[in-house]
Amino acid sequence: MNILLTGATGFIGKELCKHLADEGHQLVILTRNPQRASNTLGPSHEYIQWLEKDSTPWMEVLEDVDGIIHLMGENVGSGLWTAAKREKILNSRVKSGQLLVEALQKTNHKPEFLIQASGVNYYGSSADGAIDETADSGQGFLADVTRAWEDSTAPVEEMGVRRIIIRTGMVLEKGGALDKMALPFRFFMGGPIGGWQWVSWIHLIDEVRAIHFLTTDAHRGVYNLCAPNPVRQREFSRALGKSLKRPSWLPVPAWAVRLLMGQMAEETVLSNLQVKPNRLLQAGFEFKYTHIQNALQDIFS
Ligand SMILES: NC(=O)c1ccc[n+]([C@@H]2O[C@H](COP(=O)([O-])OP(=O)(O)OC[C@H]3O[C@@H](n4cnc5c(N)ncnc54)[C@H](OP(=O)(O)O)[C@@H]3O)[C@@H](O)[C@H]2O)c1
């Protein structure tokens, strides 16, 4: 298939490009910086300049694509959530989704599917008990962002495009959030952050396998992309220490993280969501990494 990707140069996108190319797909990368993207992802894909306010330079390419995977968005975990950062987090997602829709409205050919990135923060920052795709949206900045983000591409369904929303948990691989978590362990200073809150996670390999899986057949609607066994932060920290061959003994109290990061802490490192990937499992997707210890062992071995 001919697949168009946004956000392809990111943490998930880079691995996804490798996986899709290995599966024999042709990739068109819509990026803010084609030269840098080509240096990162290699010369075998097509690179097109993304302009945030104008679809004219890239619209034509939509006439030839079978599917779109839309991952683009200002990084949520880097830097504090100042007013300017919040605006970037929201606008880079919602406005890009709206621009894609506007461009698709003008093209004759419509793609077969559109995969819309989202996050488990849709459910808020704390929920009682396990939740699946039927749970209501929660409260907080990220919940508001994810709702608007998901809604931004909803009109493509009226164009007959199969839309799939991937509500992703914390994606695990070297780099990304895991590097920051592993750092104190490397200096024998590791321990749980908070402690009892649930962590919904997924190995990067399963994230990209699941995205590819959802491009096929008749899958549509919302899917939680998280491993079937979320863990409490204490267990996560123990497994991380074990994989790094370091102790997990120095807890970071929740109040200290709140003091440092404010509201951002509540909705990221301290968020308490036990999310289950029920729809993926019902659809027959088989996770490679179902338990945190195996996932972290694989990553740090
Ligand atoms: N990683 C996770 O654990 C996780 C969990 C849940 C949801 N997600 C979501 O999944 C998507 C992909 O995640 P990721 O970790 O791969 O993201 P990432 O590493 O931060 O990369 C996102 C990509 O989006 C583009 N981008 C960055 N800032 C932008 C801005 N201000 N305006 C427009 N484009 C911008 C960049 O591509 P170009 O420079 O090439 O344009 C970048 O490579 C994100 O939207 C993220 O919120 C990720």
Tab-separated table of C-alpha atoms and ligand atoms in Angstrom:
chain	number	residue	atom	x	y	z
A	1	MET	CA	0.000	0.000	0.000
A	2	ASN	CA	0.941	3.637	-0.427
A	3	ILE	CA	0.778	5.122	3.087
A	4	LEU	CA	1.132	8.781	4.054
A	5	LEU	CA	2.553	9.489	7.511
A	6	THR	CA	2.783	12.625	9.622
A	7	GLY	CA	5.009	12.647	12.716
A	8	ALA	CA	7.104	9.930	11.050
A	9	THR	CA	10.360	11.328	12.440
A	10	GLY	CA	9.215	10.902	16.057
A	11	PHE	CA	9.787	8.201	18.649
A	12	ILE	CA	6.947	5.981	17.371
A	13	GLY	CA	7.095	7.116	13.739
A	14	LYS	CA	10.715	6.071	13.163
A	15	GLU	CA	10.043	2.484	14.252
A	16	LEU	CA	6.720	2.450	12.416
A	17	CYS	CA	8.399	3.480	9.152
A	18	LYS	CA	10.884	0.614	9.474
A	19	HIS	CA	8.096	-1.853	10.210
A	20	LEU	CA	5.832	-0.696	7.362
A	21	ALA	CA	8.707	-0.640	4.862
A	22	ASP	CA	9.689	-4.173	5.933
A	23	GLU	CA	6.080	-5.215	5.295
A	24	GLY	CA	6.423	-3.939	1.734
A	25	HIS	CA	4.528	-0.627	1.912
A	26	GLN	CA	5.568	2.569	0.113
A	27	LEU	CA	5.757	5.566	2.420
A	28	VAL	CA	5.128	9.244	1.823
A	29	ILE	CA	6.359	11.378	4.710
A	30	LEU	CA	4.700	14.715	5.377
A	31	THR	CA	7.149	16.638	7.557
A	32	ARG	CA	8.082	20.152	8.615
A	33	ASN	CA	11.645	19.499	7.453
A	34	PRO	CA	12.020	17.070	4.508
A	35	GLN	CA	15.838	17.218	4.463
A	36	ARG	CA	16.155	16.383	8.165
A	37	ALA	CA	13.495	13.676	7.826
A	38	SER	CA	15.330	12.101	4.899
A	39	ASN	CA	18.575	12.134	6.889
A	40	THR	CA	16.752	10.399	9.747
A	41	LEU	CA	14.647	7.873	7.848
A	42	GLY	CA	16.744	7.227	4.754
A	43	PRO	CA	16.349	7.918	1.045
A	44	SER	CA	13.866	5.162	0.192
A	45	HIS	CA	10.719	7.154	1.055
A	46	GLU	CA	9.106	10.186	-0.533
A	47	TYR	CA	9.344	13.410	1.507
A	48	ILE	CA	6.892	16.301	1.258
A	49	GLN	CA	6.998	19.678	2.981
A	50	TRP	CA	4.224	20.207	5.567
A	51	LEU	CA	3.016	23.789	5.977
A	52	GLU	CA	0.785	24.260	8.974
A	53	LYS	CA	-1.586	26.773	7.414
A	54	ASP	CA	-1.660	25.758	3.772
A	55	SER	CA	-2.293	22.349	2.242
A	56	THR	CA	-1.660	23.497	-1.359
A	57	PRO	CA	1.973	22.257	-1.589
A	58	TRP	CA	1.140	18.730	-0.433
A	59	MET	CA	-2.545	18.218	-1.237
A	60	GLU	CA	-1.906	16.571	-4.586
A	61	VAL	CA	-0.099	13.660	-2.965
A	62	LEU	CA	-3.375	12.598	-1.308
A	63	GLU	CA	-4.711	11.524	-4.703
A	64	ASP	CA	-2.366	8.526	-4.627
A	65	VAL	CA	-2.471	7.301	-1.043
A	66	ASP	CA	-4.314	4.234	0.253
A	67	GLY	CA	-4.065	5.214	3.900
A	68	ILE	CA	-2.976	7.964	6.290
A	69	ILE	CA	-1.305	7.584	9.681
A	70	HIS	CA	-1.472	10.890	11.523
A	71	LEU	CA	0.938	11.033	14.498
A	72	MET	CA	2.077	14.656	14.371
A	73	GLY	CA	2.077	16.737	17.537
A	74	GLU	CA	4.199	18.920	19.796
A	75	ASN	CA	5.947	16.688	22.366
A	76	VAL	CA	3.937	16.570	25.592
A	77	GLY	CA	6.673	15.347	27.940
A	78	SER	CA	9.485	17.796	27.154
A	79	GLY	CA	9.483	21.130	28.974
A	80	LEU	CA	6.996	22.501	31.440
A	81	TRP	CA	3.441	23.300	30.425
A	82	THR	CA	3.632	27.051	30.126
A	83	ALA	CA	0.722	28.808	28.399
A	84	ALA	CA	2.739	28.885	25.139
A	85	LYS	CA	3.578	25.175	25.386
A	86	ARG	CA	-0.066	24.267	26.063
A	87	GLU	CA	-1.118	26.203	22.998
A	88	LYS	CA	1.455	24.366	20.874
A	89	ILE	CA	0.389	20.969	22.256
A	90	LEU	CA	-3.231	21.688	21.353
A	91	ASN	CA	-2.816	23.531	18.050
A	92	SER	CA	-0.201	21.220	16.523
A	93	ARG	CA	-2.723	18.394	16.923
A	94	VAL	CA	-6.115	19.942	16.310
A	95	LYS	CA	-5.191	22.337	13.501
A	96	SER	CA	-3.183	19.665	11.657
A	97	GLY	CA	-6.163	17.285	11.842
A	98	GLN	CA	-8.481	19.996	10.520
A	99	LEU	CA	-6.085	20.838	7.698
A	100	LEU	CA	-5.895	17.180	6.657
A	101	VAL	CA	-9.699	17.039	6.579
A	102	GLU	CA	-9.925	20.228	4.514
A	103	ALA	CA	-7.401	18.831	2.044
A	104	LEU	CA	-9.277	15.514	1.780
A	105	GLN	CA	-12.509	17.390	1.110
A	106	LYS	CA	-10.878	18.854	-2.000
A	107	THR	CA	-9.408	15.647	-3.437
A	108	ASN	CA	-11.247	13.317	-5.820
A	109	HIS	CA	-9.684	10.157	-4.443
A	110	LYS	CA	-10.188	9.276	-0.746
A	111	PRO	CA	-7.878	6.972	1.203
A	112	GLU	CA	-9.230	3.697	2.551
A	113	PHE	CA	-8.232	4.437	6.164
A	114	LEU	CA	-6.990	7.165	8.488
A	115	ILE	CA	-5.272	6.262	11.748
A	116	GLN	CA	-5.659	9.075	14.246
A	117	ALA	CA	-3.166	9.189	17.128
A	118	SER	CA	-4.512	9.769	20.624
A	119	GLY	CA	-3.572	8.935	24.197
A	120	VAL	CA	-4.998	7.177	27.225
A	121	ASN	CA	-5.174	10.640	28.805
A	122	TYR	CA	-8.507	10.824	27.003
A	123	TYR	CA	-9.814	9.018	30.110
A	124	GLY	CA	-8.425	11.745	32.393
A	125	SER	CA	-5.674	11.323	34.962
A	126	SER	CA	-7.327	8.970	37.433
A	127	ALA	CA	-9.998	6.308	37.183
A	128	ASP	CA	-11.385	3.693	39.554
A	129	GLY	CA	-10.794	0.132	38.407
A	130	ALA	CA	-9.934	-1.145	34.949
A	131	ILE	CA	-11.260	0.802	31.964
A	132	ASP	CA	-11.709	-0.126	28.328
A	133	GLU	CA	-12.690	1.729	25.162
A	134	THR	CA	-16.266	2.236	26.382
A	135	ALA	CA	-15.173	4.467	29.298
A	136	ASP	CA	-16.109	8.138	29.235
A	137	SER	CA	-13.587	10.871	28.726
A	138	GLY	CA	-12.118	12.369	31.894
A	139	GLN	CA	-11.044	15.789	33.036
A	140	GLY	CA	-7.850	17.792	32.739
A	141	PHE	CA	-5.780	19.569	30.117
A	142	LEU	CA	-4.705	16.404	28.278
A	143	ALA	CA	-8.227	14.963	28.318
A	144	ASP	CA	-9.475	18.199	26.712
A	145	VAL	CA	-6.646	18.070	24.153
A	146	THR	CA	-7.224	14.428	23.221
A	147	ARG	CA	-10.980	14.937	22.798
A	148	ALA	CA	-10.428	17.887	20.444
A	149	TRP	CA	-7.601	15.985	18.700
A	150	GLU	CA	-9.778	12.937	18.069
A	151	ASP	CA	-12.683	15.113	16.905
A	152	SER	CA	-10.475	17.030	14.466
A	153	THR	CA	-10.507	14.232	11.881
A	154	ALA	CA	-14.027	12.877	12.554
A	155	PRO	CA	-15.450	14.407	9.299
A	156	VAL	CA	-13.457	11.906	7.189
A	157	GLU	CA	-15.935	9.226	8.238
A	158	GLU	CA	-18.632	10.997	6.209
A	159	MET	CA	-16.289	10.737	3.216
A	160	GLY	CA	-16.314	6.951	3.574
A	161	VAL	CA	-12.845	6.755	5.125
A	162	ARG	CA	-12.358	4.032	7.753
A	163	ARG	CA	-11.112	5.970	10.788
A	164	ILE	CA	-9.200	4.286	13.604
A	165	ILE	CA	-8.325	6.080	16.846
A	166	ILE	CA	-5.352	4.725	18.756
A	167	ARG	CA	-5.444	5.683	22.434
A	168	THR	CA	-1.873	4.876	23.338
A	169	GLY	CA	-0.354	4.327	26.778
A	170	MET	CA	3.272	5.021	27.728
A	171	VAL	CA	5.367	3.628	24.893
A	172	LEU	CA	8.463	1.797	26.112
A	173	GLU	CA	11.791	1.641	24.317
A	174	LYS	CA	15.187	3.232	24.875
A	175	GLY	CA	14.809	6.974	24.385
A	176	GLY	CA	11.556	8.731	25.229
A	177	ALA	CA	10.144	8.773	28.754
A	178	LEU	CA	11.900	5.552	29.758
A	179	ASP	CA	15.368	7.127	29.521
A	180	LYS	CA	14.370	9.769	32.054
A	181	MET	CA	12.982	7.104	34.370
A	182	ALA	CA	16.055	4.898	34.032
A	183	LEU	CA	18.572	7.659	34.779
A	184	PRO	CA	18.372	7.620	38.622
A	185	PHE	CA	18.578	3.812	38.555
A	186	ARG	CA	21.858	3.977	36.677
A	187	PHE	CA	23.246	5.989	39.618
A	188	PHE	CA	21.824	3.525	42.185
A	189	MET	CA	19.219	6.157	43.149
A	190	GLY	CA	16.140	4.558	41.578
A	191	GLY	CA	12.734	3.972	43.098
A	192	PRO	CA	9.027	4.369	42.462
A	193	ILE	CA	7.609	7.792	41.650
A	194	GLY	CA	4.507	8.005	43.789
A	195	GLY	CA	3.784	4.306	44.137
A	196	TRP	CA	0.256	2.977	43.975
A	197	GLN	CA	-0.890	4.577	40.724
A	198	TRP	CA	-1.471	2.347	37.706
A	199	VAL	CA	0.835	2.645	34.687
A	200	SER	CA	-0.616	1.703	31.299
A	201	TRP	CA	2.286	0.878	29.028
A	202	ILE	CA	3.087	-0.767	25.670
A	203	HIS	CA	6.372	-1.957	24.138
A	204	LEU	CA	7.264	0.087	21.036
A	205	ILE	CA	7.391	-3.132	18.985
A	206	ASP	CA	3.770	-3.901	19.913
A	207	GLU	CA	2.737	-0.293	19.278
A	208	VAL	CA	3.909	-0.438	15.663
A	209	ARG	CA	2.655	-4.022	15.173
A	210	ALA	CA	-0.771	-2.949	16.451
A	211	ILE	CA	-0.870	0.100	14.170
A	212	HIS	CA	-0.021	-2.079	11.184
A	213	PHE	CA	-2.621	-4.662	12.293
A	214	LEU	CA	-5.301	-1.945	12.417
A	215	THR	CA	-4.567	-0.834	8.851
A	216	THR	CA	-5.813	-4.226	7.685
A	217	ASP	CA	-9.321	-5.731	7.440
A	218	ALA	CA	-12.343	-3.826	8.641
A	219	HIS	CA	-11.016	-2.444	11.925
A	220	ARG	CA	-12.528	0.927	12.758
A	221	GLY	CA	-13.282	3.084	15.792
A	222	VAL	CA	-11.388	3.380	19.064
A	223	TYR	CA	-8.629	0.998	20.200
A	224	ASN	CA	-6.588	1.223	23.389
A	225	LEU	CA	-2.952	0.552	22.541
A	226	CYS	CA	-1.674	-0.704	25.901
A	227	ALA	CA	-0.360	-4.078	27.027
A	228	PRO	CA	-3.043	-6.280	28.630
A	229	ASN	CA	-1.295	-6.111	32.014
A	230	PRO	CA	-0.905	-2.574	33.342
A	231	VAL	CA	1.070	-2.415	36.578
A	232	ARG	CA	1.275	-0.238	39.629
A	233	GLN	CA	4.201	2.202	39.685
A	234	ARG	CA	5.869	0.165	42.464
A	235	GLU	CA	5.934	-2.933	40.283
A	236	PHE	CA	7.059	-0.919	37.268
A	237	SER	CA	9.947	0.480	39.257
A	238	ARG	CA	10.921	-2.961	40.602
A	239	ALA	CA	10.928	-4.389	37.059
A	240	LEU	CA	12.966	-1.433	35.795
A	241	GLY	CA	15.550	-1.901	38.555
A	242	LYS	CA	15.772	-5.630	37.837
A	243	SER	CA	16.283	-5.083	34.097
A	244	LEU	CA	19.023	-2.537	34.790
A	245	LYS	CA	20.511	-4.745	37.530
A	246	ARG	CA	20.042	-1.921	40.021
A	247	PRO	CA	18.025	-1.663	43.247
A	248	SER	CA	14.675	0.104	43.384
A	249	TRP	CA	14.880	1.551	46.856
A	250	LEU	CA	14.624	5.346	46.819
A	251	PRO	CA	10.985	6.386	46.362
A	252	VAL	CA	10.183	9.842	45.045
A	253	PRO	CA	7.128	11.024	46.976
A	254	ALA	CA	4.180	12.271	44.955
A	255	TRP	CA	4.218	15.647	46.753
A	256	ALA	CA	7.796	16.308	45.587
A	257	VAL	CA	6.867	15.641	41.955
A	258	ARG	CA	3.804	17.898	42.306
A	259	LEU	CA	6.007	20.630	43.726
A	260	LEU	CA	8.388	20.377	40.775
A	261	MET	CA	5.946	19.868	37.932
A	262	GLY	CA	2.581	21.131	39.175
A	263	GLN	CA	-0.497	20.058	37.200
A	264	MET	CA	1.699	18.382	34.592
A	265	ALA	CA	2.761	15.786	37.213
A	266	GLU	CA	-0.846	14.863	37.962
A	267	GLU	CA	-1.593	14.192	34.304
A	268	THR	CA	1.664	12.438	33.379
A	269	VAL	CA	3.932	10.621	35.878
A	270	LEU	CA	1.311	10.472	38.626
A	271	SER	CA	-1.678	9.672	36.434
A	272	ASN	CA	-3.540	6.606	37.617
A	273	LEU	CA	-5.110	4.726	34.717
A	274	GLN	CA	-5.564	0.970	34.472
A	275	VAL	CA	-6.380	0.770	30.776
A	276	LYS	CA	-7.215	-2.513	29.020
A	277	PRO	CA	-6.853	-3.151	25.264
A	278	ASN	CA	-10.131	-5.073	25.012
A	279	ARG	CA	-10.933	-4.246	21.390
A	280	LEU	CA	-7.466	-5.206	20.131
A	281	LEU	CA	-7.664	-8.541	21.964
A	282	GLN	CA	-11.184	-9.203	20.651
A	283	ALA	CA	-9.919	-8.470	17.135
A	284	GLY	CA	-7.291	-11.215	17.564
A	285	PHE	CA	-4.169	-9.080	17.978
A	286	GLU	CA	-1.404	-10.990	19.770
A	287	PHE	CA	0.941	-8.908	21.924
A	288	LYS	CA	4.606	-9.912	21.920
A	289	TYR	CA	5.137	-8.287	25.316
A	290	THR	CA	2.291	-8.791	27.771
A	291	HIS	CA	4.227	-8.426	31.045
A	292	ILE	CA	6.338	-5.486	32.146
A	293	GLN	CA	9.366	-7.548	33.174
A	294	ASN	CA	9.642	-9.203	29.749
A	295	ALA	CA	9.242	-5.867	27.990
A	296	LEU	CA	11.923	-4.101	30.043
A	297	GLN	CA	14.222	-7.116	29.913
A	298	ASP	CA	14.009	-7.028	26.132
A	299	ILE	CA	14.663	-3.277	26.008
A	300	PHE	CA	17.690	-3.270	28.313
A	301	SER	CA	19.207	-6.630	27.412
B	1	LIG	N1	5.378	8.221	22.921
B	1	LIG	C1	4.356	7.937	23.745
B	1	LIG	O1	4.528	7.314	24.820
B	1	LIG	C2	2.957	8.350	23.358
B	1	LIG	C3	1.885	7.964	24.171
B	1	LIG	C4	0.588	8.357	23.822
B	1	LIG	C5	0.369	9.114	22.682
B	1	LIG	N2	1.420	9.478	21.912
B	1	LIG	C6	1.155	10.330	20.723
B	1	LIG	O2	1.558	9.684	19.538
B	1	LIG	C7	2.114	10.638	18.618
B	1	LIG	C8	3.523	10.188	18.246
B	1	LIG	O3	4.270	10.084	19.464
B	1	LIG	P1	5.860	10.237	19.497
B	1	LIG	O4	6.295	9.900	20.878
B	1	LIG	O5	6.451	9.508	18.329
B	1	LIG	O6	5.999	11.823	19.270
B	1	LIG	P2	7.341	12.678	19.042
B	1	LIG	O7	8.565	11.838	19.149
B	1	LIG	O8	7.236	13.848	19.951
B	1	LIG	O9	7.228	13.097	17.508
B	1	LIG	C9	6.118	13.719	16.948
B	1	LIG	C10	6.436	14.266	15.557
B	1	LIG	O10	5.487	15.306	15.332
B	1	LIG	C11	6.102	16.395	14.644
B	1	LIG	N3	5.996	17.589	15.497
B	1	LIG	C12	6.622	17.854	16.682
B	1	LIG	N4	6.281	19.060	17.155
B	1	LIG	C13	5.411	19.579	16.265
B	1	LIG	C14	4.711	20.808	16.183
B	1	LIG	N5	4.832	21.764	17.132
B	1	LIG	N6	3.907	21.005	15.122
B	1	LIG	C15	3.774	20.062	14.154
B	1	LIG	N7	4.435	18.888	14.169
B	1	LIG	C16	5.228	18.648	15.205
B	1	LIG	C17	7.559	16.034	14.400
B	1	LIG	O11	7.688	15.594	13.051
B	1	LIG	P3	8.383	16.520	11.903
B	1	LIG	O12	9.409	17.367	12.567
B	1	LIG	O13	8.978	15.520	10.953
B	1	LIG	O14	7.292	17.302	11.273
B	1	LIG	C18	7.808	14.894	15.393
B	1	LIG	O15	8.743	13.979	14.923
B	1	LIG	C19	2.144	11.989	19.340
B	1	LIG	O16	1.133	12.816	18.859
B	1	LIG	C20	1.954	11.630	20.802
B	1	LIG	O17	1.255	12.612	21.541
B	1	LIG	C21	2.707	9.120	22.220
